[in-house]
């Protein structure tokens, strides 16, 4: 829609000027607005207002008759209102596109790997991994809607010193053969030993030795590692499944072990890496970055080395055109170094690698929620709490929903609330965690979206059939809703281009508002047949777009609320 108007303005002013067309959020500024006259005024040294008047005439000369209802000059802006005819024709396109409305072929022939999740297994799952998982899954869905071939990729940390700690704790207690530990018991061992280790360097030494033994293939430690690995991975798989997340590929850091030596050797041979105090580093002076350490003085490889191998693998084996790393903002330096090194080594050419940063999760007191010495907020506990709280809200708001349906609905609302809270905030900022706001049926929160969707569905269910002929839209509330629907493809495009799911979240909220506003203002089921038919078509199409958008965000809908 907006592109259509942009090309009309463009046809009126000719090539070579930069301008934008927007959908103003403020009432009275038109359904669309352009700043093009400012660009002309700048070039001609004239007043924007005069240029806007002149441009308005030129646009009138190129647009089809009856396309706009009116065009107003306000300062240097030109504001547009579409005619009812244009709105109704546009709506016809949307409703016949149905579930394909919003899809694009922009990404055809391009492969994108989205890396997210990536927990450190053998350590308790923490909040940062929830953010990564939620944002990553949304980006995966958004990119797919734009026609890209997308691969979702999990890169769990399964090879770090946490295993040495756990093995040391396990051996210390001589638990071998006596009991079968669950993952939670292993994690408790880890947390407890880790806390004591901070005070006692001897314990740290023991853990380091266990890590070293593991990394050099000691069979006993390998066996313990495998056990912890599989317990941890199934725990993560359980949480991921509950969150509705799935990965096409999951390769832990240990997967890249066979490639590490080759990478270090090649970097040395080509003179890109040098020895420094026993370690091997890749200097990044020209890039104004600190050197990337790829091997420690005790010959151990690092997180960094693995990331070089993993990127090479994705670029060469999977032929990725683009890789998105959905990882907390605190790792920004690591990724800047990584991308610089990949270029130096020639593994990265014209493909695009992006660190999709996100901020911290802050509690109600605006302090970081995180794992602190022994005190840890487990992901499963957070999810359980969200679901419990959703159940309470449900008892109050929809007491008629009971039994199994209630449990299922609470599960969906609780998890959707967690996700939407995250996705509706700009991902780069720290996000606030406020249960009350998250579970609200009125404000910008998941339950409001789900409620709107269920309401639309219930109107449709009650409607049975509609008259064949419809009158088309004439009222403000109808037209506003129809225009909102026309915006969907633009929003998905913007969300993909900026890797910013919050554009989609914001849009779904606005669409919900427009629909609420519409069905409060206008009767649907009781309207006269031709009006009823057009309003039912609006409800149907809005329910399709709302459901599709909610699913792309990675949330689920319910039929009744
Ligand atoms: N496992 C890491 C962590 O929890 C995140 C991995 C990020 N991805 C990567 N390719 N380095 O901090």
Coordinates of C-alpha atoms and ligand atoms in Angstrom, one line a residue:
X1 CA 0.0 0.0 0.0
X2 CA 2.6 2.5 1.1
X3 CA 4.8 1.5 -1.9
X4 CA 1.9 2.3 -4.2
X5 CA 1.7 5.8 -2.8
X6 CA 5.4 6.2 -2.8
X7 CA 5.6 5.5 -6.5
X8 CA 2.8 8.0 -7.2
X9 CA 4.8 10.7 -5.4
X10 CA 7.9 9.6 -7.1
X11 CA 6.2 9.8 -10.5
X12 CA 5.2 13.3 -9.7
X13 CA 8.6 14.6 -8.7
X14 CA 10.9 12.6 -10.9
X15 CA 14.0 10.7 -9.9
X16 CA 16.8 11.5 -7.6
X17 CA 15.1 13.0 -4.5
X18 CA 15.1 11.3 -1.1
X19 CA 11.8 11.3 0.7
X20 CA 9.6 9.1 2.8
X21 CA 6.0 8.2 3.0
X22 CA 4.6 7.3 6.4
X23 CA 1.4 6.3 8.2
X24 CA 1.1 9.0 10.8
X25 CA -0.1 7.8 14.2
X26 CA -1.6 11.2 15.1
X27 CA -5.2 11.8 14.1
X28 CA -5.8 14.6 11.6
X29 CA -2.4 14.1 9.8
X30 CA -3.9 11.8 7.2
X31 CA -3.8 8.1 6.6
X32 CA -0.5 8.6 4.8
X33 CA 1.9 11.6 4.7
X34 CA 5.0 12.5 2.7
X35 CA 7.8 14.9 3.4
X36 CA 8.8 15.0 -0.3
X37 CA 8.2 18.8 -0.6
X38 CA 11.0 19.4 1.9
X39 CA 13.5 17.7 -0.3
X40 CA 12.3 19.7 -3.3
X41 CA 12.4 23.0 -1.3
X42 CA 15.9 22.2 -0.3
X43 CA 17.0 21.7 -3.8
X44 CA 15.2 24.8 -5.2
X45 CA 15.8 27.0 -2.2
X46 CA 12.1 27.6 -2.0
X47 CA 9.6 27.3 0.9
X48 CA 8.4 23.8 1.7
X49 CA 4.8 25.0 1.9
X50 CA 4.9 26.4 -1.7
X51 CA 6.6 23.3 -3.0
X52 CA 4.0 21.1 -1.2
X53 CA 1.2 23.1 -2.9
X54 CA 2.8 22.6 -6.3
X55 CA 3.6 18.9 -5.7
X56 CA 0.0 18.3 -4.6
X57 CA -1.2 19.5 -8.1
X58 CA 1.4 17.3 -9.8
X59 CA 0.3 14.3 -7.8
X60 CA -3.3 14.9 -8.6
X61 CA -2.3 14.8 -12.3
X62 CA -0.7 11.4 -12.0
X63 CA -3.0 9.5 -9.7
X64 CA -6.0 7.5 -10.9
X65 CA -9.3 9.3 -10.4
X66 CA -11.1 8.7 -7.1
X67 CA -7.9 7.2 -5.6
X68 CA -7.8 9.8 -2.8
X69 CA -10.6 11.3 -0.9
X70 CA -8.5 14.3 -0.1
X71 CA -5.0 15.6 0.0
X72 CA -4.1 18.4 2.4
X73 CA -1.0 20.5 2.7
X74 CA 0.1 21.0 6.3
X75 CA 3.3 23.0 6.6
X76 CA 5.6 21.2 4.1
X77 CA 3.8 17.9 4.4
X78 CA 1.2 16.5 2.1
X79 CA -1.3 14.3 3.9
X80 CA -3.5 11.8 2.1
X81 CA -6.8 10.2 2.8
X82 CA -7.8 7.3 0.6
X83 CA -11.2 7.2 -1.0
X84 CA -13.7 4.6 0.1
X85 CA -13.3 3.0 -3.3
X86 CA -9.5 2.6 -2.8
X87 CA -10.0 1.2 0.7
X88 CA -12.6 -1.3 -0.5
X89 CA -10.5 -2.4 -3.4
X90 CA -7.5 -2.9 -1.2
X91 CA -9.5 -4.9 1.3
X92 CA -10.7 -7.2 -1.5
X93 CA -7.0 -8.0 -2.2
X94 CA -6.3 -8.6 1.4
X95 CA -9.3 -10.9 2.0
X96 CA -8.6 -12.9 -1.1
X97 CA -4.9 -13.3 -0.2
X98 CA -6.2 -14.8 3.1
X99 CA -3.5 -16.6 5.0
X100 CA -0.9 -15.6 2.5
X101 CA -1.4 -11.9 3.2
X102 CA 2.0 -10.5 4.5
X103 CA 4.1 -13.0 2.8
X104 CA 6.9 -11.8 0.6
X105 CA 9.4 -13.3 -1.9
X106 CA 12.1 -10.8 -1.0
X107 CA 14.4 -13.4 0.5
X108 CA 14.0 -16.0 -2.3
X109 CA 17.2 -17.8 -3.0
X110 CA 18.9 -16.6 0.2
X111 CA 19.8 -18.8 3.2
X112 CA 19.7 -17.4 6.7
X113 CA 21.0 -19.2 9.8
X114 CA 19.5 -17.9 13.0
X115 CA 21.4 -19.0 16.0
X116 CA 19.6 -18.8 19.3
X117 CA 19.0 -20.7 22.5
X118 CA 22.6 -21.8 22.9
X119 CA 22.5 -22.6 26.6
X120 CA 25.5 -23.6 28.6
X121 CA 24.5 -27.1 29.4
X122 CA 25.7 -28.5 32.7
X123 CA 24.8 -25.1 34.2
X124 CA 21.3 -24.1 35.2
X125 CA 19.4 -22.4 32.4
X126 CA 19.1 -18.8 33.0
X127 CA 17.1 -15.8 31.9
X128 CA 19.4 -14.7 29.1
X129 CA 18.7 -18.0 27.3
X130 CA 15.0 -17.3 27.6
X131 CA 15.4 -14.0 25.8
X132 CA 17.6 -15.5 23.1
X133 CA 15.2 -18.3 22.5
X134 CA 12.1 -16.1 22.3
X135 CA 13.7 -13.5 20.1
X136 CA 15.4 -16.1 17.9
X137 CA 12.3 -18.0 17.3
X138 CA 10.4 -14.8 16.3
X139 CA 13.1 -13.8 13.9
X140 CA 13.2 -17.3 12.4
X141 CA 9.4 -17.0 11.7
X142 CA 9.7 -13.4 10.4
X143 CA 12.4 -14.3 8.0
X144 CA 10.5 -17.3 6.7
X145 CA 7.5 -15.1 6.0
X146 CA 9.8 -13.0 3.7
X147 CA 10.7 -16.0 1.6
X148 CA 14.2 -16.7 3.0
X149 CA 15.3 -20.3 3.6
X150 CA 15.9 -20.2 7.3
X151 CA 17.8 -22.7 9.5
X152 CA 17.3 -22.5 13.2
X153 CA 20.5 -23.3 15.0
X154 CA 21.3 -24.2 18.5
X155 CA 24.9 -23.8 19.7
X156 CA 25.0 -25.1 23.3
X157 CA 28.1 -24.6 25.4
X158 CA 28.8 -28.2 26.2
X159 CA 32.6 -28.1 26.6
X160 CA 33.4 -25.5 29.2
X161 CA 34.9 -25.6 32.7
X162 CA 31.5 -26.1 34.2
X163 CA 32.0 -29.8 33.5
X164 CA 35.2 -29.9 35.4
X165 CA 33.4 -28.4 38.3
X166 CA 30.6 -30.8 38.2
X167 CA 32.9 -33.8 37.8
X168 CA 35.0 -32.6 40.7
X169 CA 32.0 -32.2 42.9
X170 CA 30.6 -35.6 41.9
X171 CA 33.9 -37.3 42.6
X172 CA 34.4 -35.5 45.9
X173 CA 31.1 -36.9 47.2
X174 CA 32.1 -40.4 45.9
X175 CA 28.7 -40.7 44.4
X176 CA 29.9 -43.0 41.7
X177 CA 27.8 -46.1 41.4
X178 CA 25.7 -45.3 44.5
X179 CA 23.0 -43.1 43.1
X180 CA 21.6 -42.0 39.8
X181 CA 21.6 -38.3 39.8
X182 CA 18.9 -36.2 38.1
X183 CA 19.9 -33.1 36.3
X184 CA 18.7 -30.9 39.2
X185 CA 20.9 -32.8 41.6
X186 CA 23.9 -32.3 39.3
X187 CA 23.1 -28.6 39.0
X188 CA 22.9 -28.4 42.8
X189 CA 26.3 -30.0 43.1
X190 CA 27.6 -27.4 40.6
X191 CA 26.1 -24.4 42.4
X192 CA 27.4 -25.6 45.7
X193 CA 30.9 -26.5 44.6
X194 CA 31.2 -23.3 42.6
X195 CA 30.4 -21.2 45.6
X196 CA 33.0 -23.0 47.8
X197 CA 35.5 -22.8 45.0
X198 CA 35.5 -19.0 45.1
X199 CA 36.9 -19.2 48.7
X200 CA 39.2 -22.2 48.2
X201 CA 41.8 -22.1 45.4
X202 CA 42.5 -25.8 46.1
X203 CA 39.1 -26.8 44.9
X204 CA 39.5 -24.6 41.9
X205 CA 42.7 -26.4 41.0
X206 CA 41.0 -29.8 41.3
X207 CA 38.2 -28.7 39.0
X208 CA 40.7 -27.3 36.5
X209 CA 42.5 -30.7 36.5
X210 CA 39.2 -32.5 35.9
X211 CA 38.5 -30.2 32.9
X212 CA 41.9 -30.8 31.5
X213 CA 41.5 -34.5 31.8
X214 CA 38.1 -34.3 30.1
X215 CA 39.5 -32.3 27.3
X216 CA 42.3 -34.7 26.7
X217 CA 39.9 -37.6 26.5
X218 CA 40.1 -39.3 29.8
X219 CA 37.6 -42.2 29.5
X220 CA 36.2 -41.8 33.1
X221 CA 35.5 -38.1 32.7
X222 CA 34.2 -38.6 29.1
X223 CA 31.7 -41.0 30.5
X224 CA 30.6 -38.5 33.2
X225 CA 30.5 -35.8 30.6
X226 CA 28.2 -37.8 28.3
X227 CA 25.9 -38.5 31.2
X228 CA 25.6 -34.8 32.2
X229 CA 25.4 -33.9 28.5
X230 CA 22.4 -36.1 27.8
X231 CA 20.6 -35.2 31.0
X232 CA 21.1 -31.5 30.4
X233 CA 20.1 -31.6 26.7
X234 CA 16.9 -33.5 27.5
X235 CA 16.1 -30.9 30.2
X236 CA 16.7 -28.1 27.6
X237 CA 14.6 -30.0 25.0
X238 CA 11.8 -30.2 27.5
X239 CA 11.8 -26.5 28.2
X240 CA 12.2 -25.7 24.5
X241 CA 9.2 -27.9 23.6
X242 CA 7.1 -26.2 26.2
X243 CA 8.0 -22.9 24.7
X244 CA 7.1 -24.1 21.3
X245 CA 10.7 -23.7 20.0
X246 CA 12.4 -26.1 17.7
X247 CA 15.8 -26.3 16.1
X248 CA 16.7 -27.6 12.7
X249 CA 20.3 -28.1 13.8
X250 CA 21.9 -28.5 17.2
X251 CA 25.7 -28.8 17.4
X252 CA 27.3 -28.2 20.8
X253 CA 30.7 -26.6 21.0
X254 CA 32.3 -30.0 21.4
X255 CA 31.2 -30.8 17.8
X256 CA 33.9 -28.5 16.5
X257 CA 36.7 -30.1 18.4
X258 CA 38.2 -31.9 15.4
X259 CA 38.5 -28.6 13.4
X260 CA 40.2 -26.4 16.1
X261 CA 43.8 -27.5 15.5
X262 CA 43.5 -27.0 11.8
X263 CA 42.2 -23.5 12.3
X264 CA 45.0 -22.4 14.6
X265 CA 47.6 -24.0 12.3
X266 CA 46.3 -22.3 9.3
X267 CA 46.2 -18.9 11.0
X268 CA 49.8 -19.4 12.2
X269 CA 51.0 -20.6 8.8
X270 CA 49.5 -17.6 7.1
X271 CA 51.2 -15.3 9.6
X272 CA 47.8 -14.0 10.8
X273 CA 48.3 -15.5 14.3
X274 CA 51.3 -15.1 16.5
X275 CA 52.6 -16.5 19.8
X276 CA 52.4 -14.2 22.7
X277 CA 53.5 -15.2 26.2
X278 CA 52.9 -18.9 25.3
X279 CA 49.4 -18.2 24.0
X280 CA 48.4 -17.9 20.4
X281 CA 46.6 -14.7 19.4
X282 CA 45.3 -13.0 16.3
X283 CA 46.2 -9.3 16.6
X284 CA 43.5 -6.9 15.5
X285 CA 45.3 -3.6 15.7
X286 CA 44.1 -2.3 12.3
X287 CA 40.5 -2.9 13.4
X288 CA 41.2 -1.1 16.7
X289 CA 40.2 -4.2 18.6
X290 CA 42.0 -6.2 21.3
X291 CA 43.7 -9.4 20.0
X292 CA 41.6 -12.5 19.7
X293 CA 43.1 -15.3 21.8
X294 CA 42.7 -18.6 20.0
X295 CA 44.8 -20.9 22.1
X296 CA 45.8 -20.6 25.8
X297 CA 49.4 -21.2 27.1
X298 CA 48.3 -24.6 28.4
X299 CA 47.3 -25.4 24.8
X300 CA 43.6 -25.4 25.5
X301 CA 41.3 -24.0 22.8
X302 CA 38.7 -21.4 23.7
X303 CA 35.2 -20.3 23.1
X304 CA 36.6 -18.0 20.5
X305 CA 38.3 -20.8 18.6
X306 CA 35.2 -22.8 18.5
X307 CA 33.2 -19.8 17.2
X308 CA 35.7 -19.4 14.3
X309 CA 35.2 -23.1 13.4
X310 CA 31.4 -22.9 13.8
X311 CA 31.1 -19.9 11.5
X312 CA 33.4 -21.5 8.9
X313 CA 31.2 -24.6 9.0
X314 CA 28.0 -22.7 8.6
X315 CA 29.4 -20.6 5.7
X316 CA 31.1 -23.4 3.9
X317 CA 28.9 -26.5 4.6
X318 CA 25.6 -24.8 4.9
X319 CA 26.3 -22.0 2.4
X320 CA 24.7 -19.4 4.6
X321 CA 24.2 -15.9 3.1
X322 CA 23.5 -14.5 6.4
X323 CA 24.0 -15.6 10.0
X324 CA 22.1 -14.0 12.9
X325 CA 23.6 -14.6 16.3
X326 CA 20.9 -13.9 18.9
X327 CA 23.2 -13.4 22.0
X328 CA 23.2 -11.0 24.9
X329 CA 24.7 -7.5 24.3
X330 CA 27.4 -8.1 26.9
X331 CA 29.2 -10.3 24.3
X332 CA 29.4 -7.5 21.7
X333 CA 33.2 -7.3 21.8
X334 CA 33.5 -11.1 21.2
X335 CA 31.4 -10.8 18.1
X336 CA 33.2 -7.8 16.7
X337 CA 36.5 -9.6 17.1
X338 CA 35.0 -12.8 15.7
X339 CA 33.7 -11.1 12.5
X340 CA 37.0 -9.2 12.0
X341 CA 39.0 -12.4 12.4
X342 CA 36.7 -14.3 9.9
X343 CA 37.3 -11.6 7.3
X344 CA 41.1 -11.7 7.9
X345 CA 41.1 -15.4 7.5
X346 CA 39.1 -15.1 4.3
X347 CA 36.2 -17.3 5.6
X348 CA 33.9 -14.4 5.5
X349 CA 33.4 -12.7 2.1
X350 CA 30.2 -11.0 1.1
X351 CA 28.0 -12.9 3.5
X352 CA 26.4 -10.9 6.3
X353 CA 27.1 -11.8 10.0
X354 CA 25.1 -9.9 12.6
X355 CA 25.2 -10.0 16.3
X356 CA 21.5 -9.6 17.3
X357 CA 22.1 -8.0 20.7
X358 CA 19.6 -7.9 23.5
X359 CA 19.6 -6.3 27.0
X360 CA 19.2 -7.7 30.4
X361 CA 16.0 -8.7 32.2
X362 CA 15.3 -6.4 35.1
X363 CA 13.1 -7.2 38.1
X364 CA 10.4 -4.9 39.5
X365 CA 13.2 -3.2 41.4
X366 CA 14.9 -2.5 38.1
X367 CA 17.9 -4.7 39.1
X368 CA 19.3 -7.5 37.0
X369 CA 17.6 -10.8 37.4
X370 CA 20.4 -13.4 37.3
X371 CA 22.3 -16.2 38.7
X372 CA 24.2 -15.2 41.8
X373 CA 26.3 -17.3 44.1
X374 CA 23.9 -20.2 44.7
X375 CA 20.8 -18.0 44.2
X376 CA 19.4 -18.7 40.8
X377 CA 16.2 -18.1 39.0
X378 CA 15.5 -21.2 37.0
X379 CA 13.8 -20.9 33.7
X380 CA 11.3 -23.6 34.4
X381 CA 10.3 -21.9 37.7
X382 CA 9.7 -18.7 35.8
X383 CA 7.5 -20.5 33.3
X384 CA 5.6 -22.3 36.0
X385 CA 5.0 -19.0 37.9
X386 CA 3.7 -17.4 34.7
X387 CA 1.3 -20.2 34.1
X388 CA 0.1 -20.2 37.7
X389 CA -0.5 -16.5 37.6
X390 CA -2.3 -16.8 34.3
X391 CA -4.5 -19.4 35.9
X392 CA -5.5 -16.9 38.6
X393 CA -6.2 -14.2 36.2
X394 CA -8.3 -16.6 34.2
X395 CA -10.4 -17.6 37.2
X396 CA -11.2 -13.9 37.6
X397 CA -11.8 -12.9 34.0
X398 CA -13.2 -16.1 32.5
X399 CA -14.6 -18.3 35.3
X400 CA -16.7 -20.3 32.7
X401 CA -13.4 -21.9 31.5
X402 CA -12.8 -24.9 33.6
X403 CA -10.9 -28.2 34.0
X404 CA -8.7 -29.3 31.1
X405 CA -9.5 -26.3 29.0
X406 CA -8.6 -24.0 31.9
X407 CA -5.2 -25.7 32.3
X408 CA -4.4 -25.6 28.6
X409 CA -5.5 -21.9 28.4
X410 CA -3.5 -20.9 31.4
X411 CA -0.4 -22.7 29.9
X412 CA -0.8 -20.7 26.7
X413 CA -1.6 -17.4 28.3
X414 CA 1.2 -17.7 30.8
X415 CA 3.8 -18.5 28.2
X416 CA 2.5 -16.0 25.6
X417 CA 2.6 -13.4 28.3
X418 CA 6.3 -14.1 29.0
X419 CA 7.1 -14.1 25.3
X420 CA 5.1 -11.0 24.4
X421 CA 6.6 -9.1 27.3
X422 CA 10.0 -9.7 25.8
X423 CA 9.1 -9.2 22.1
X424 CA 7.1 -6.0 22.6
X425 CA 10.0 -4.2 24.0
X426 CA 12.9 -3.0 21.8
X427 CA 15.3 -5.9 22.0
X428 CA 18.4 -3.8 22.5
X429 CA 17.1 -2.3 25.7
X430 CA 17.0 -3.9 29.2
X431 CA 13.4 -5.2 29.6
X432 CA 11.3 -4.9 32.7
X433 CA 9.6 -7.8 34.2
X434 CA 6.3 -6.8 35.6
X435 CA 3.8 -9.6 36.2
X436 CA 0.8 -7.4 36.5
X437 CA 1.4 -5.6 33.2
X438 CA 2.3 -8.8 31.4
X439 CA -0.9 -10.5 32.3
X440 CA -3.3 -7.6 31.6
X441 CA -6.4 -8.0 29.5
X442 CA -6.6 -4.3 28.8
X443 CA -3.2 -3.0 28.0
X444 CA -0.4 -3.8 25.6
X445 CA 0.0 -7.4 26.7
X446 CA -0.5 -10.9 25.3
X447 CA -3.9 -11.6 27.0
X448 CA -5.4 -8.5 25.3
X449 CA -4.3 -9.8 21.9
X450 CA -5.6 -13.3 22.6
X451 CA -8.8 -12.0 24.0
X452 CA -9.4 -9.9 20.8
X453 CA -8.7 -12.9 18.6
X454 CA -11.1 -15.1 20.6
X455 CA -13.7 -12.4 20.4
X456 CA -13.4 -12.2 16.6
X457 CA -13.6 -16.0 16.4
X458 CA -16.7 -16.0 18.5
X459 CA -18.4 -13.5 16.3
X460 CA -17.6 -15.7 13.3
X461 CA -18.9 -18.8 15.0
X462 CA -22.2 -17.1 15.8
X463 CA -22.6 -15.7 12.3
X464 CA -23.3 -18.9 10.4
X465 CA -23.5 -17.5 6.9
X466 CA -23.5 -14.0 5.5
X467 CA -25.3 -12.4 2.5
X468 CA -23.5 -12.6 -0.8
X469 CA -23.6 -8.9 -1.6
X470 CA -21.8 -6.6 0.7
X471 CA -22.0 -2.9 1.0
X472 CA -18.3 -2.1 1.5
X473 CA -16.8 0.1 4.2
X474 CA -18.0 3.6 4.9
X475 CA -17.7 4.2 8.6
X476 CA -14.5 5.5 10.2
X477 CA -14.1 2.5 12.5
X478 CA -14.4 0.1 9.5
X479 CA -12.0 2.0 7.4
X480 CA -9.4 2.3 10.1
X481 CA -9.5 -1.4 10.7
X482 CA -9.2 -2.2 7.0
X483 CA -6.3 0.2 6.7
X484 CA -4.6 -1.5 9.6
X485 CA -4.8 -4.8 7.7
X486 CA -3.2 -3.2 4.7
X487 CA -0.2 -2.4 6.8
X488 CA 0.7 -6.0 7.7
X489 CA 3.2 -6.7 4.8
X490 CA 5.0 -3.4 5.5
X491 CA 5.4 -4.3 9.2
X492 CA 6.8 -7.8 8.5
X493 CA 9.3 -6.3 6.0
X494 CA 10.4 -3.7 8.6
X495 CA 10.7 -6.3 11.3
X496 CA 12.9 -8.5 9.1
X497 CA 15.0 -5.6 7.8
X498 CA 15.7 -4.4 11.3
X499 CA 15.7 -7.8 13.0
X500 CA 13.1 -6.2 15.3
X501 CA 10.1 -8.3 16.4
X502 CA 8.8 -5.4 18.4
X503 CA 7.5 -3.8 15.2
X504 CA 5.3 -6.8 14.7
X505 CA 4.2 -6.8 18.4
X506 CA 3.3 -3.2 18.2
X507 CA 1.3 -3.7 15.1
X508 CA -0.7 -6.6 16.5
X509 CA -1.6 -4.4 19.5
X510 CA -2.7 -1.6 17.2
X511 CA -4.7 -4.0 15.0
X512 CA -6.4 -5.4 18.2
X513 CA -7.2 -1.8 19.3
X514 CA -8.7 -1.0 15.9
X515 CA -10.8 -4.2 16.0
X516 CA -12.0 -3.6 19.5
X517 CA -12.8 0.0 18.6
X518 CA -14.7 -1.3 15.6
X519 CA -16.9 -3.9 17.2
X520 CA -17.7 -1.6 20.1
X521 CA -18.7 1.1 17.8
X522 CA -20.6 -0.9 15.2
X523 CA -23.0 -3.8 15.4
X524 CA -21.9 -6.8 13.3
X525 CA -24.3 -9.7 13.7
X526 CA -27.4 -7.5 14.1
X527 CA -26.6 -5.1 11.2
X528 CA -28.8 -5.2 8.0
X529 CA -27.7 -8.0 5.6
X530 CA -25.3 -6.1 3.2
X531 CA -23.6 -4.2 6.1
X532 CA -23.4 -7.4 8.1
X533 CA -21.8 -9.2 5.2
X534 CA -19.0 -6.5 4.8
X535 CA -18.5 -6.4 8.6
X536 CA -18.2 -10.1 8.8
X537 CA -15.6 -10.1 6.0
X538 CA -13.7 -7.6 8.0
X539 CA -13.9 -9.7 11.2
X540 CA -12.8 -12.8 9.3
X541 CA -9.9 -11.2 7.6
X542 CA -8.7 -9.5 10.8
X543 CA -8.9 -12.8 12.6
X544 CA -6.7 -14.4 10.0
X545 CA -4.1 -11.6 10.1
X546 CA -4.1 -11.4 13.9
X547 CA -3.7 -15.2 14.2
X548 CA -0.9 -15.2 11.6
X549 CA 0.9 -12.4 13.3
X550 CA 0.6 -13.9 16.7
X551 CA 2.0 -17.2 15.4
X552 CA 4.9 -15.4 13.7
X553 CA 5.8 -13.8 17.0
X554 CA 5.9 -17.4 18.3
X555 CA 2.8 -17.2 20.4
X556 CA -0.3 -19.4 20.4
X557 CA -3.9 -18.4 20.2
X558 CA -6.9 -19.8 22.0
X559 CA -10.4 -20.1 20.6
X560 CA -12.2 -19.0 23.7
X561 CA -11.3 -16.5 26.4
Ligands
LIG1 N1 26.6 -20.5 25.3 C1 26.9 -19.1 25.3 C2 26.4 -18.4 26.6 O1 25.5 -18.9 27.2 C3 26.2 -18.4 24.2 C4 26.6 -18.9 22.8 C5 26.5 -17.8 21.8 N2 26.8 -18.2 20.5 C6 28.0 -18.2 20.0 N3 28.1 -18.6 18.7 N4 29.0 -17.8 20.6 O2 27.0 -17.4 26.9

